[in-house]
Amino acid sequence: MNVAKIVLVITMVIFYGGACQTKEKATGVVEVPLPTWQSKMQVLSHHLKTLAPYLFSSEQYAKPENFEKVKNELNEFSAAINDLKGHPFESLPDSDPSLIVTMSRLQSDIKSAAGAFAQKEFEISRTLAKGGLNHCFYCHTRMAKGLHVGYEDLGFDVKKLGQLERADYFVATRQFARAQSELASFMLSRGQDDSYSLDREKALKKYIAIAVRANHSPREARDFIARFLGQERLPTYLKETLEKWQADLVSWVAETDSKKMDFKRSVQFLEEARKRQDYAFDSSSDILFLRGTEGLHEALKNEKSIN
């Protein structure tokens, strides 16, 4: 069976309810297989499904009658992540050495969220847990074969959420096209309202990350920024940042087909990005960082590139 078929089978098992089946030997003894990646992912997705109605509602998350339920689910979610983290990642199709780091960060965030929740710091806990779901995006986009197979809606009305929360929810559940639709609507509907500038910058970063990591299209990111820059008025700092992003994306698109990314070239982009930054949180180099890390991930999956 070729790799594409293997991945298709894994994807169907994870997202359409397949499960490991027990085997009955000729002697009549039932043999129960060890948990596989897909069965562990089912456990993880079950806890996400259970948590989602609370996680995306500050009211439900903090309700006293939901305290035990949310506390237990956070702890179970953390335990499920720990179990998944112990899986031999190198055995997976399209495995990436960074996956174990991503899983460790996800577990750390959810564990911290559980601790804050136990102390009844509900909004801190919810922010930590929601932030942790960003790691789902990093992991999913490193295993591109199953990239666009999304969950069905998880049993609650997503229309009750704000646009940015809906986008976060869609990203966590691999519904990237729907996430981009929400992000684009949020960014382009604010007109000249400067009070949303920080949120719009965050939304832009998410949109670009989806375009590049999930859709493998720097061209799509370039075109959207051009559209966004066409608005009548933007804060000066945001306009200047976007112009730098646009220039880097134009360069990226021009080189996509002509120059192959390798380990050395990826490191050069990261070094250039660091040199360009004027201060620690300067985001003007974000596209260079994104380009460099994308190249590194590809190089790490190909030992010949490193050697």
mmCIF file of C-alpha atoms in Angstrom:
data_model
loop_
_atom_site.group_PDB
_atom_site.id
_atom_site.type_symbol
_atom_site.label_atom_id
_atom_site.label_comp_id
_atom_site.label_asym_id
_atom_site.label_seq_id
_atom_site.Cartn_x
_atom_site.Cartn_y
_atom_site.Cartn_z
ATOM 1 C CA MET A 1 0.000 0.000 0.000
ATOM 2 C CA ASN A 2 1.517 3.384 -0.956
ATOM 3 C CA VAL A 3 1.870 6.334 1.426
ATOM 4 C CA ALA A 4 -1.166 8.203 0.089
ATOM 5 C CA LYS A 5 -3.417 5.216 0.717
ATOM 6 C CA ILE A 6 -2.002 4.702 4.214
ATOM 7 C CA VAL A 7 -2.645 8.335 5.098
ATOM 8 C CA LEU A 8 -6.176 8.151 3.691
ATOM 9 C CA VAL A 9 -6.913 5.164 5.917
ATOM 10 C CA ILE A 10 -5.495 6.947 8.984
ATOM 11 C CA THR A 11 -7.517 10.084 8.233
ATOM 12 C CA MET A 12 -10.749 8.145 7.837
ATOM 13 C CA VAL A 13 -10.158 6.322 11.094
ATOM 14 C CA ILE A 14 -9.444 9.507 13.037
ATOM 15 C CA PHE A 15 -12.195 11.716 11.725
ATOM 16 C CA TYR A 16 -15.009 9.408 10.723
ATOM 17 C CA GLY A 17 -15.293 7.293 13.803
ATOM 18 C CA GLY A 18 -13.094 4.329 12.925
ATOM 19 C CA ALA A 19 -11.529 2.580 15.857
ATOM 20 C CA CYS A 20 -9.079 -0.174 16.585
ATOM 21 C CA GLN A 21 -10.786 -3.507 16.466
ATOM 22 C CA THR A 22 -9.936 -6.466 18.629
ATOM 23 C CA LYS A 23 -8.651 -9.604 16.943
ATOM 24 C CA GLU A 24 -9.687 -13.124 17.729
ATOM 25 C CA LYS A 25 -6.967 -15.704 17.274
ATOM 26 C CA ALA A 26 -7.594 -19.165 15.959
ATOM 27 C CA THR A 27 -7.435 -20.400 19.555
ATOM 28 C CA GLY A 28 -10.428 -18.230 20.427
ATOM 29 C CA VAL A 29 -8.357 -15.855 22.564
ATOM 30 C CA VAL A 30 -9.215 -12.187 21.951
ATOM 31 C CA GLU A 31 -6.151 -10.031 21.347
ATOM 32 C CA VAL A 32 -6.519 -6.314 22.104
ATOM 33 C CA PRO A 33 -4.003 -4.205 20.126
ATOM 34 C CA LEU A 34 -1.953 -1.485 21.789
ATOM 35 C CA PRO A 35 -3.349 2.047 21.368
ATOM 36 C CA THR A 36 -2.397 3.548 18.016
ATOM 37 C CA TRP A 37 -1.922 7.169 16.977
ATOM 38 C CA GLN A 38 -5.432 7.302 15.551
ATOM 39 C CA SER A 39 -7.073 5.861 18.658
ATOM 40 C CA LYS A 40 -5.181 8.327 20.840
ATOM 41 C CA MET A 41 -6.272 11.162 18.562
ATOM 42 C CA GLN A 42 -9.860 10.017 18.976
ATOM 43 C CA VAL A 43 -9.516 10.406 22.743
ATOM 44 C CA LEU A 44 -8.009 13.865 22.291
ATOM 45 C CA SER A 45 -10.753 14.981 19.905
ATOM 46 C CA HIS A 46 -13.395 13.619 22.299
ATOM 47 C CA HIS A 47 -12.130 15.884 25.072
ATOM 48 C CA LEU A 48 -11.956 18.862 22.721
ATOM 49 C CA LYS A 49 -15.544 18.167 21.700
ATOM 50 C CA THR A 50 -16.622 18.041 25.341
ATOM 51 C CA LEU A 51 -14.709 21.184 26.308
ATOM 52 C CA ALA A 52 -15.629 23.327 23.306
ATOM 53 C CA PRO A 53 -19.068 24.600 24.502
ATOM 54 C CA TYR A 54 -17.419 25.871 27.711
ATOM 55 C CA LEU A 55 -14.091 26.958 26.255
ATOM 56 C CA PHE A 56 -15.671 29.302 23.736
ATOM 57 C CA SER A 57 -18.130 30.844 26.192
ATOM 58 C CA SER A 58 -16.829 32.880 29.126
ATOM 59 C CA GLU A 59 -20.256 32.596 30.781
ATOM 60 C CA GLN A 60 -20.446 28.801 30.588
ATOM 61 C CA TYR A 61 -16.779 28.389 31.550
ATOM 62 C CA ALA A 62 -17.260 30.255 34.841
ATOM 63 C CA LYS A 63 -20.695 28.940 35.863
ATOM 64 C CA PRO A 64 -20.527 27.298 39.313
ATOM 65 C CA GLU A 65 -22.665 24.343 38.163
ATOM 66 C CA ASN A 66 -20.101 23.589 35.429
ATOM 67 C CA PHE A 67 -17.062 23.730 37.714
ATOM 68 C CA GLU A 68 -16.500 20.005 38.250
ATOM 69 C CA LYS A 69 -17.235 19.152 34.631
ATOM 70 C CA VAL A 70 -14.751 21.671 33.210
ATOM 71 C CA LYS A 71 -12.097 20.877 35.825
ATOM 72 C CA ASN A 72 -12.256 17.161 35.085
ATOM 73 C CA GLU A 73 -12.217 17.673 31.316
ATOM 74 C CA LEU A 74 -9.166 19.938 31.480
ATOM 75 C CA ASN A 75 -7.325 17.304 33.508
ATOM 76 C CA GLU A 76 -8.431 14.528 31.161
ATOM 77 C CA PHE A 77 -7.437 16.583 28.139
ATOM 78 C CA SER A 78 -3.979 17.131 29.644
ATOM 79 C CA ALA A 79 -3.622 13.418 30.344
ATOM 80 C CA ALA A 80 -4.660 12.566 26.767
ATOM 81 C CA ILE A 81 -2.030 14.950 25.408
ATOM 82 C CA ASN A 82 0.602 13.335 27.611
ATOM 83 C CA ASP A 83 -0.376 9.916 26.269
ATOM 84 C CA LEU A 84 -0.193 11.143 22.683
ATOM 85 C CA LYS A 85 3.170 12.776 23.346
ATOM 86 C CA GLY A 86 4.601 9.369 24.166
ATOM 87 C CA HIS A 87 3.777 8.017 20.703
ATOM 88 C CA PRO A 88 6.737 7.321 18.365
ATOM 89 C CA PHE A 89 6.295 10.293 16.019
ATOM 90 C CA GLU A 90 8.919 9.020 13.616
ATOM 91 C CA SER A 91 6.572 6.178 12.666
ATOM 92 C CA LEU A 92 3.958 8.558 11.254
ATOM 93 C CA PRO A 93 3.620 9.557 7.604
ATOM 94 C CA ASP A 94 4.950 13.112 7.073
ATOM 95 C CA SER A 95 6.386 13.111 10.593
ATOM 96 C CA ASP A 96 8.234 16.232 11.678
ATOM 97 C CA PRO A 97 10.774 16.474 14.530
ATOM 98 C CA SER A 98 9.017 19.586 15.835
ATOM 99 C CA LEU A 99 5.819 17.661 16.635
ATOM 100 C CA ILE A 100 7.085 16.496 20.016
ATOM 101 C CA VAL A 101 7.925 20.123 20.925
ATOM 102 C CA THR A 102 4.467 21.251 19.810
ATOM 103 C CA MET A 103 2.800 18.553 21.887
ATOM 104 C CA SER A 104 4.884 19.519 24.927
ATOM 105 C CA ARG A 105 3.829 23.151 24.604
ATOM 106 C CA LEU A 106 0.190 22.182 24.180
ATOM 107 C CA GLN A 107 0.358 20.042 27.309
ATOM 108 C CA SER A 108 2.053 22.853 29.253
ATOM 109 C CA ASP A 109 -0.660 25.341 28.274
ATOM 110 C CA ILE A 110 -3.534 22.995 29.121
ATOM 111 C CA LYS A 111 -1.900 21.981 32.409
ATOM 112 C CA SER A 112 -1.499 25.662 33.332
ATOM 113 C CA ALA A 113 -5.116 26.280 32.322
ATOM 114 C CA ALA A 114 -6.232 23.435 34.605
ATOM 115 C CA GLY A 115 -4.216 24.902 37.489
ATOM 116 C CA ALA A 116 -5.672 28.374 37.005
ATOM 117 C CA PHE A 117 -9.168 26.920 36.784
ATOM 118 C CA ALA A 118 -8.718 25.051 40.070
ATOM 119 C CA GLN A 119 -7.830 28.427 41.638
ATOM 120 C CA LYS A 120 -11.028 29.844 40.092
ATOM 121 C CA GLU A 121 -9.065 32.189 37.835
ATOM 122 C CA PHE A 122 -11.547 31.403 35.098
ATOM 123 C CA GLU A 123 -10.692 33.953 32.417
ATOM 124 C CA ILE A 124 -6.945 33.356 32.794
ATOM 125 C CA SER A 125 -7.607 29.637 32.497
ATOM 126 C CA ARG A 126 -9.819 30.051 29.436
ATOM 127 C CA THR A 127 -7.259 32.296 27.729
ATOM 128 C CA LEU A 128 -4.487 29.757 28.362
ATOM 129 C CA ALA A 129 -6.576 26.847 27.095
ATOM 130 C CA LYS A 130 -7.730 28.687 23.968
ATOM 131 C CA GLY A 131 -4.187 29.846 23.293
ATOM 132 C CA GLY A 132 -3.039 26.257 23.610
ATOM 133 C CA LEU A 133 -5.293 25.287 20.728
ATOM 134 C CA ASN A 134 -3.022 27.295 18.434
ATOM 135 C CA HIS A 135 -0.644 24.367 18.751
ATOM 136 C CA CYS A 136 -3.281 22.200 17.054
ATOM 137 C CA PHE A 137 -2.767 24.368 13.985
ATOM 138 C CA TYR A 138 1.012 23.977 14.077
ATOM 139 C CA CYS A 139 0.729 20.202 14.354
ATOM 140 C CA HIS A 140 -1.976 19.797 11.717
ATOM 141 C CA THR A 141 -0.044 21.857 9.194
ATOM 142 C CA ARG A 142 3.064 19.763 9.721
ATOM 143 C CA MET A 143 1.125 16.636 8.707
ATOM 144 C CA ALA A 144 -0.362 17.947 5.491
ATOM 145 C CA LYS A 145 -1.903 14.711 4.211
ATOM 146 C CA GLY A 146 -4.826 14.995 6.618
ATOM 147 C CA LEU A 147 -4.814 18.752 6.622
ATOM 148 C CA HIS A 148 -8.244 19.727 5.367
ATOM 149 C CA VAL A 149 -10.322 16.994 6.974
ATOM 150 C CA GLY A 150 -12.296 18.980 9.539
ATOM 151 C CA TYR A 151 -14.487 17.952 12.397
ATOM 152 C CA GLU A 152 -18.204 18.418 12.189
ATOM 153 C CA ASP A 153 -19.509 21.187 14.444
ATOM 154 C CA LEU A 154 -19.026 20.086 18.013
ATOM 155 C CA GLY A 155 -22.555 20.266 19.304
ATOM 156 C CA PHE A 156 -23.066 23.975 19.962
ATOM 157 C CA ASP A 157 -24.110 27.030 17.997
ATOM 158 C CA VAL A 158 -20.943 28.700 16.689
ATOM 159 C CA LYS A 159 -23.023 31.697 15.609
ATOM 160 C CA LYS A 160 -23.092 32.735 19.254
ATOM 161 C CA LEU A 161 -19.343 33.322 19.151
ATOM 162 C CA GLY A 162 -17.609 36.511 18.063
ATOM 163 C CA GLN A 163 -15.894 36.441 14.683
ATOM 164 C CA LEU A 164 -12.387 35.988 16.064
ATOM 165 C CA GLU A 165 -13.493 33.228 18.433
ATOM 166 C CA ARG A 166 -15.262 31.488 15.550
ATOM 167 C CA ALA A 167 -12.039 31.720 13.560
ATOM 168 C CA ASP A 168 -10.065 30.180 16.457
ATOM 169 C CA TYR A 169 -12.621 27.401 16.711
ATOM 170 C CA PHE A 170 -12.490 26.665 12.974
ATOM 171 C CA VAL A 171 -8.679 26.609 13.022
ATOM 172 C CA ALA A 172 -8.607 24.178 15.950
ATOM 173 C CA THR A 173 -10.997 21.880 14.090
ATOM 174 C CA ARG A 174 -9.181 22.123 10.728
ATOM 175 C CA GLN A 175 -11.930 24.095 9.005
ATOM 176 C CA PHE A 176 -9.439 26.495 7.489
ATOM 177 C CA ALA A 177 -11.568 27.932 4.695
ATOM 178 C CA ARG A 178 -14.266 28.884 7.205
ATOM 179 C CA ALA A 179 -11.620 30.398 9.495
ATOM 180 C CA GLN A 180 -10.272 32.527 6.648
ATOM 181 C CA SER A 181 -13.777 33.679 5.784
ATOM 182 C CA GLU A 182 -14.348 34.889 9.360
ATOM 183 C CA LEU A 183 -10.935 36.565 9.547
ATOM 184 C CA ALA A 184 -11.381 38.328 6.213
ATOM 185 C CA SER A 185 -14.851 39.519 7.165
ATOM 186 C CA PHE A 186 -13.566 40.875 10.490
ATOM 187 C CA MET A 187 -10.616 42.700 8.932
ATOM 188 C CA LEU A 188 -12.367 44.203 5.949
ATOM 189 C CA SER A 189 -15.531 45.302 7.741
ATOM 190 C CA ARG A 190 -13.867 47.615 10.280
ATOM 191 C CA GLY A 191 -13.207 50.431 7.841
ATOM 192 C CA GLN A 192 -11.458 53.319 9.562
ATOM 193 C CA ASP A 193 -12.088 52.176 13.142
ATOM 194 C CA ASP A 194 -8.631 52.389 14.761
ATOM 195 C CA SER A 195 -9.856 50.776 17.992
ATOM 196 C CA TYR A 196 -9.639 47.385 16.283
ATOM 197 C CA SER A 197 -6.088 47.813 14.919
ATOM 198 C CA LEU A 198 -4.411 45.316 17.275
ATOM 199 C CA ASP A 199 -7.106 42.715 16.705
ATOM 200 C CA ARG A 200 -6.853 43.250 12.963
ATOM 201 C CA GLU A 201 -3.089 42.718 13.079
ATOM 202 C CA LYS A 202 -3.584 39.438 14.965
ATOM 203 C CA ALA A 203 -6.263 38.403 12.487
ATOM 204 C CA LEU A 204 -3.944 39.210 9.588
ATOM 205 C CA LYS A 205 -1.194 37.033 11.030
ATOM 206 C CA LYS A 206 -3.612 34.136 11.381
ATOM 207 C CA TYR A 207 -4.910 34.590 7.846
ATOM 208 C CA ILE A 208 -1.392 34.656 6.417
ATOM 209 C CA ALA A 209 -0.339 31.617 8.456
ATOM 210 C CA ILE A 210 -3.284 29.664 7.049
ATOM 211 C CA ALA A 211 -2.504 30.796 3.507
ATOM 212 C CA VAL A 212 1.143 29.764 3.798
ATOM 213 C CA ARG A 213 1.070 26.739 6.096
ATOM 214 C CA ALA A 214 -2.283 25.187 5.279
ATOM 215 C CA ASN A 215 -2.793 26.291 1.678
ATOM 216 C CA HIS A 216 0.916 26.441 0.774
ATOM 217 C CA SER A 217 0.250 29.714 -1.046
ATOM 218 C CA PRO A 218 2.387 32.795 -0.317
ATOM 219 C CA ARG A 219 0.661 34.223 -3.394
ATOM 220 C CA GLU A 220 -2.706 34.110 -1.604
ATOM 221 C CA ALA A 221 -1.179 35.914 1.403
ATOM 222 C CA ARG A 222 0.372 38.553 -0.871
ATOM 223 C CA ASP A 223 -2.899 39.216 -2.675
ATOM 224 C CA PHE A 224 -4.904 39.551 0.539
ATOM 225 C CA ILE A 225 -2.471 42.052 2.034
ATOM 226 C CA ALA A 226 -2.673 44.084 -1.165
ATOM 227 C CA ARG A 227 -6.451 44.087 -0.798
ATOM 228 C CA PHE A 228 -6.215 45.092 2.854
ATOM 229 C CA LEU A 229 -3.732 47.898 2.125
ATOM 230 C CA GLY A 230 -6.275 49.285 -0.321
ATOM 231 C CA GLN A 231 -8.499 50.414 2.543
ATOM 232 C CA GLU A 232 -8.836 54.167 2.921
ATOM 233 C CA ARG A 233 -6.969 54.561 6.196
ATOM 234 C CA LEU A 234 -4.859 52.365 8.457
ATOM 235 C CA PRO A 235 -2.794 53.252 11.545
ATOM 236 C CA THR A 236 0.679 54.331 10.448
ATOM 237 C CA TYR A 237 2.500 51.525 12.287
ATOM 238 C CA LEU A 238 0.218 48.874 10.768
ATOM 239 C CA LYS A 239 0.529 50.302 7.265
ATOM 240 C CA GLU A 240 4.339 50.327 7.514
ATOM 241 C CA THR A 241 4.398 46.758 8.830
ATOM 242 C CA LEU A 242 2.101 45.517 6.074
ATOM 243 C CA GLU A 243 4.198 47.170 3.403
ATOM 244 C CA LYS A 244 7.234 45.219 4.654
ATOM 245 C CA TRP A 245 5.199 42.005 4.719
ATOM 246 C CA GLN A 246 3.996 42.712 1.195
ATOM 247 C CA ALA A 247 7.550 43.253 -0.096
ATOM 248 C CA ASP A 248 8.732 39.991 1.524
ATOM 249 C CA LEU A 249 5.782 38.077 0.090
ATOM 250 C CA VAL A 250 6.381 39.495 -3.384
ATOM 251 C CA SER A 251 9.968 38.228 -3.136
ATOM 252 C CA TRP A 252 8.796 34.857 -1.815
ATOM 253 C CA VAL A 253 6.317 34.362 -4.649
ATOM 254 C CA ALA A 254 8.942 35.337 -7.241
ATOM 255 C CA GLU A 255 11.385 32.750 -5.904
ATOM 256 C CA THR A 256 8.968 29.914 -5.137
ATOM 257 C CA ASP A 257 9.482 28.104 -8.431
ATOM 258 C CA SER A 258 13.065 29.115 -9.150
ATOM 259 C CA LYS A 259 14.986 28.466 -5.915
ATOM 260 C CA LYS A 260 14.733 25.391 -3.740
ATOM 261 C CA MET A 261 14.670 25.960 0.007
ATOM 262 C CA ASP A 262 17.208 23.998 2.004
ATOM 263 C CA PHE A 263 18.490 24.036 5.565
ATOM 264 C CA LYS A 264 21.221 26.620 4.987
ATOM 265 C CA ARG A 265 18.968 29.004 3.085
ATOM 266 C CA SER A 266 16.246 28.716 5.747
ATOM 267 C CA VAL A 267 18.719 29.679 8.468
ATOM 268 C CA GLN A 268 19.781 32.687 6.387
ATOM 269 C CA PHE A 269 16.180 33.939 6.338
ATOM 270 C CA LEU A 270 15.927 33.591 10.123
ATOM 271 C CA GLU A 271 19.189 35.478 10.623
ATOM 272 C CA GLU A 272 18.017 38.238 8.293
ATOM 273 C CA ALA A 273 14.719 38.462 10.186
ATOM 274 C CA ARG A 274 16.490 38.894 13.527
ATOM 275 C CA LYS A 275 18.785 41.597 12.164
ATOM 276 C CA ARG A 276 15.841 43.555 10.786
ATOM 277 C CA GLN A 277 13.960 43.700 14.091
ATOM 278 C CA ASP A 278 14.302 47.028 15.886
ATOM 279 C CA TYR A 279 12.925 45.666 19.181
ATOM 280 C CA ALA A 280 11.813 42.354 20.692
ATOM 281 C CA PHE A 281 8.187 42.472 19.573
ATOM 282 C CA ASP A 282 8.785 44.131 16.217
ATOM 283 C CA SER A 283 6.535 42.208 13.819
ATOM 284 C CA SER A 284 7.919 43.660 10.597
ATOM 285 C CA SER A 285 10.049 40.523 10.073
ATOM 286 C CA ASP A 286 7.197 38.049 10.552
ATOM 287 C CA ILE A 287 7.129 36.948 6.908
ATOM 288 C CA LEU A 288 10.867 36.227 6.938
ATOM 289 C CA PHE A 289 10.462 34.216 10.142
ATOM 290 C CA LEU A 290 7.549 32.343 8.590
ATOM 291 C CA ARG A 291 9.521 31.675 5.418
ATOM 292 C CA GLY A 292 12.564 30.483 7.337
ATOM 293 C CA THR A 293 10.636 28.166 9.646
ATOM 294 C CA GLU A 294 8.653 26.702 6.752
ATOM 295 C CA GLY A 295 11.919 25.900 5.007
ATOM 296 C CA LEU A 296 13.388 24.370 8.167
ATOM 297 C CA HIS A 297 10.418 22.068 8.587
ATOM 298 C CA GLU A 298 10.824 20.840 5.030
ATOM 299 C CA ALA A 299 14.562 20.388 5.534
ATOM 300 C CA LEU A 300 14.079 18.488 8.793
ATOM 301 C CA LYS A 301 11.842 16.012 6.989
ATOM 302 C CA ASN A 302 14.597 15.416 4.478
ATOM 303 C CA GLU A 303 17.855 14.272 6.053
ATOM 304 C CA LYS A 304 19.713 14.866 2.814
ATOM 305 C CA SER A 305 18.978 18.591 3.067
ATOM 306 C CA ILE A 306 20.605 18.720 6.504
ATOM 307 C CA ASN A 307 23.611 16.645 5.550
#
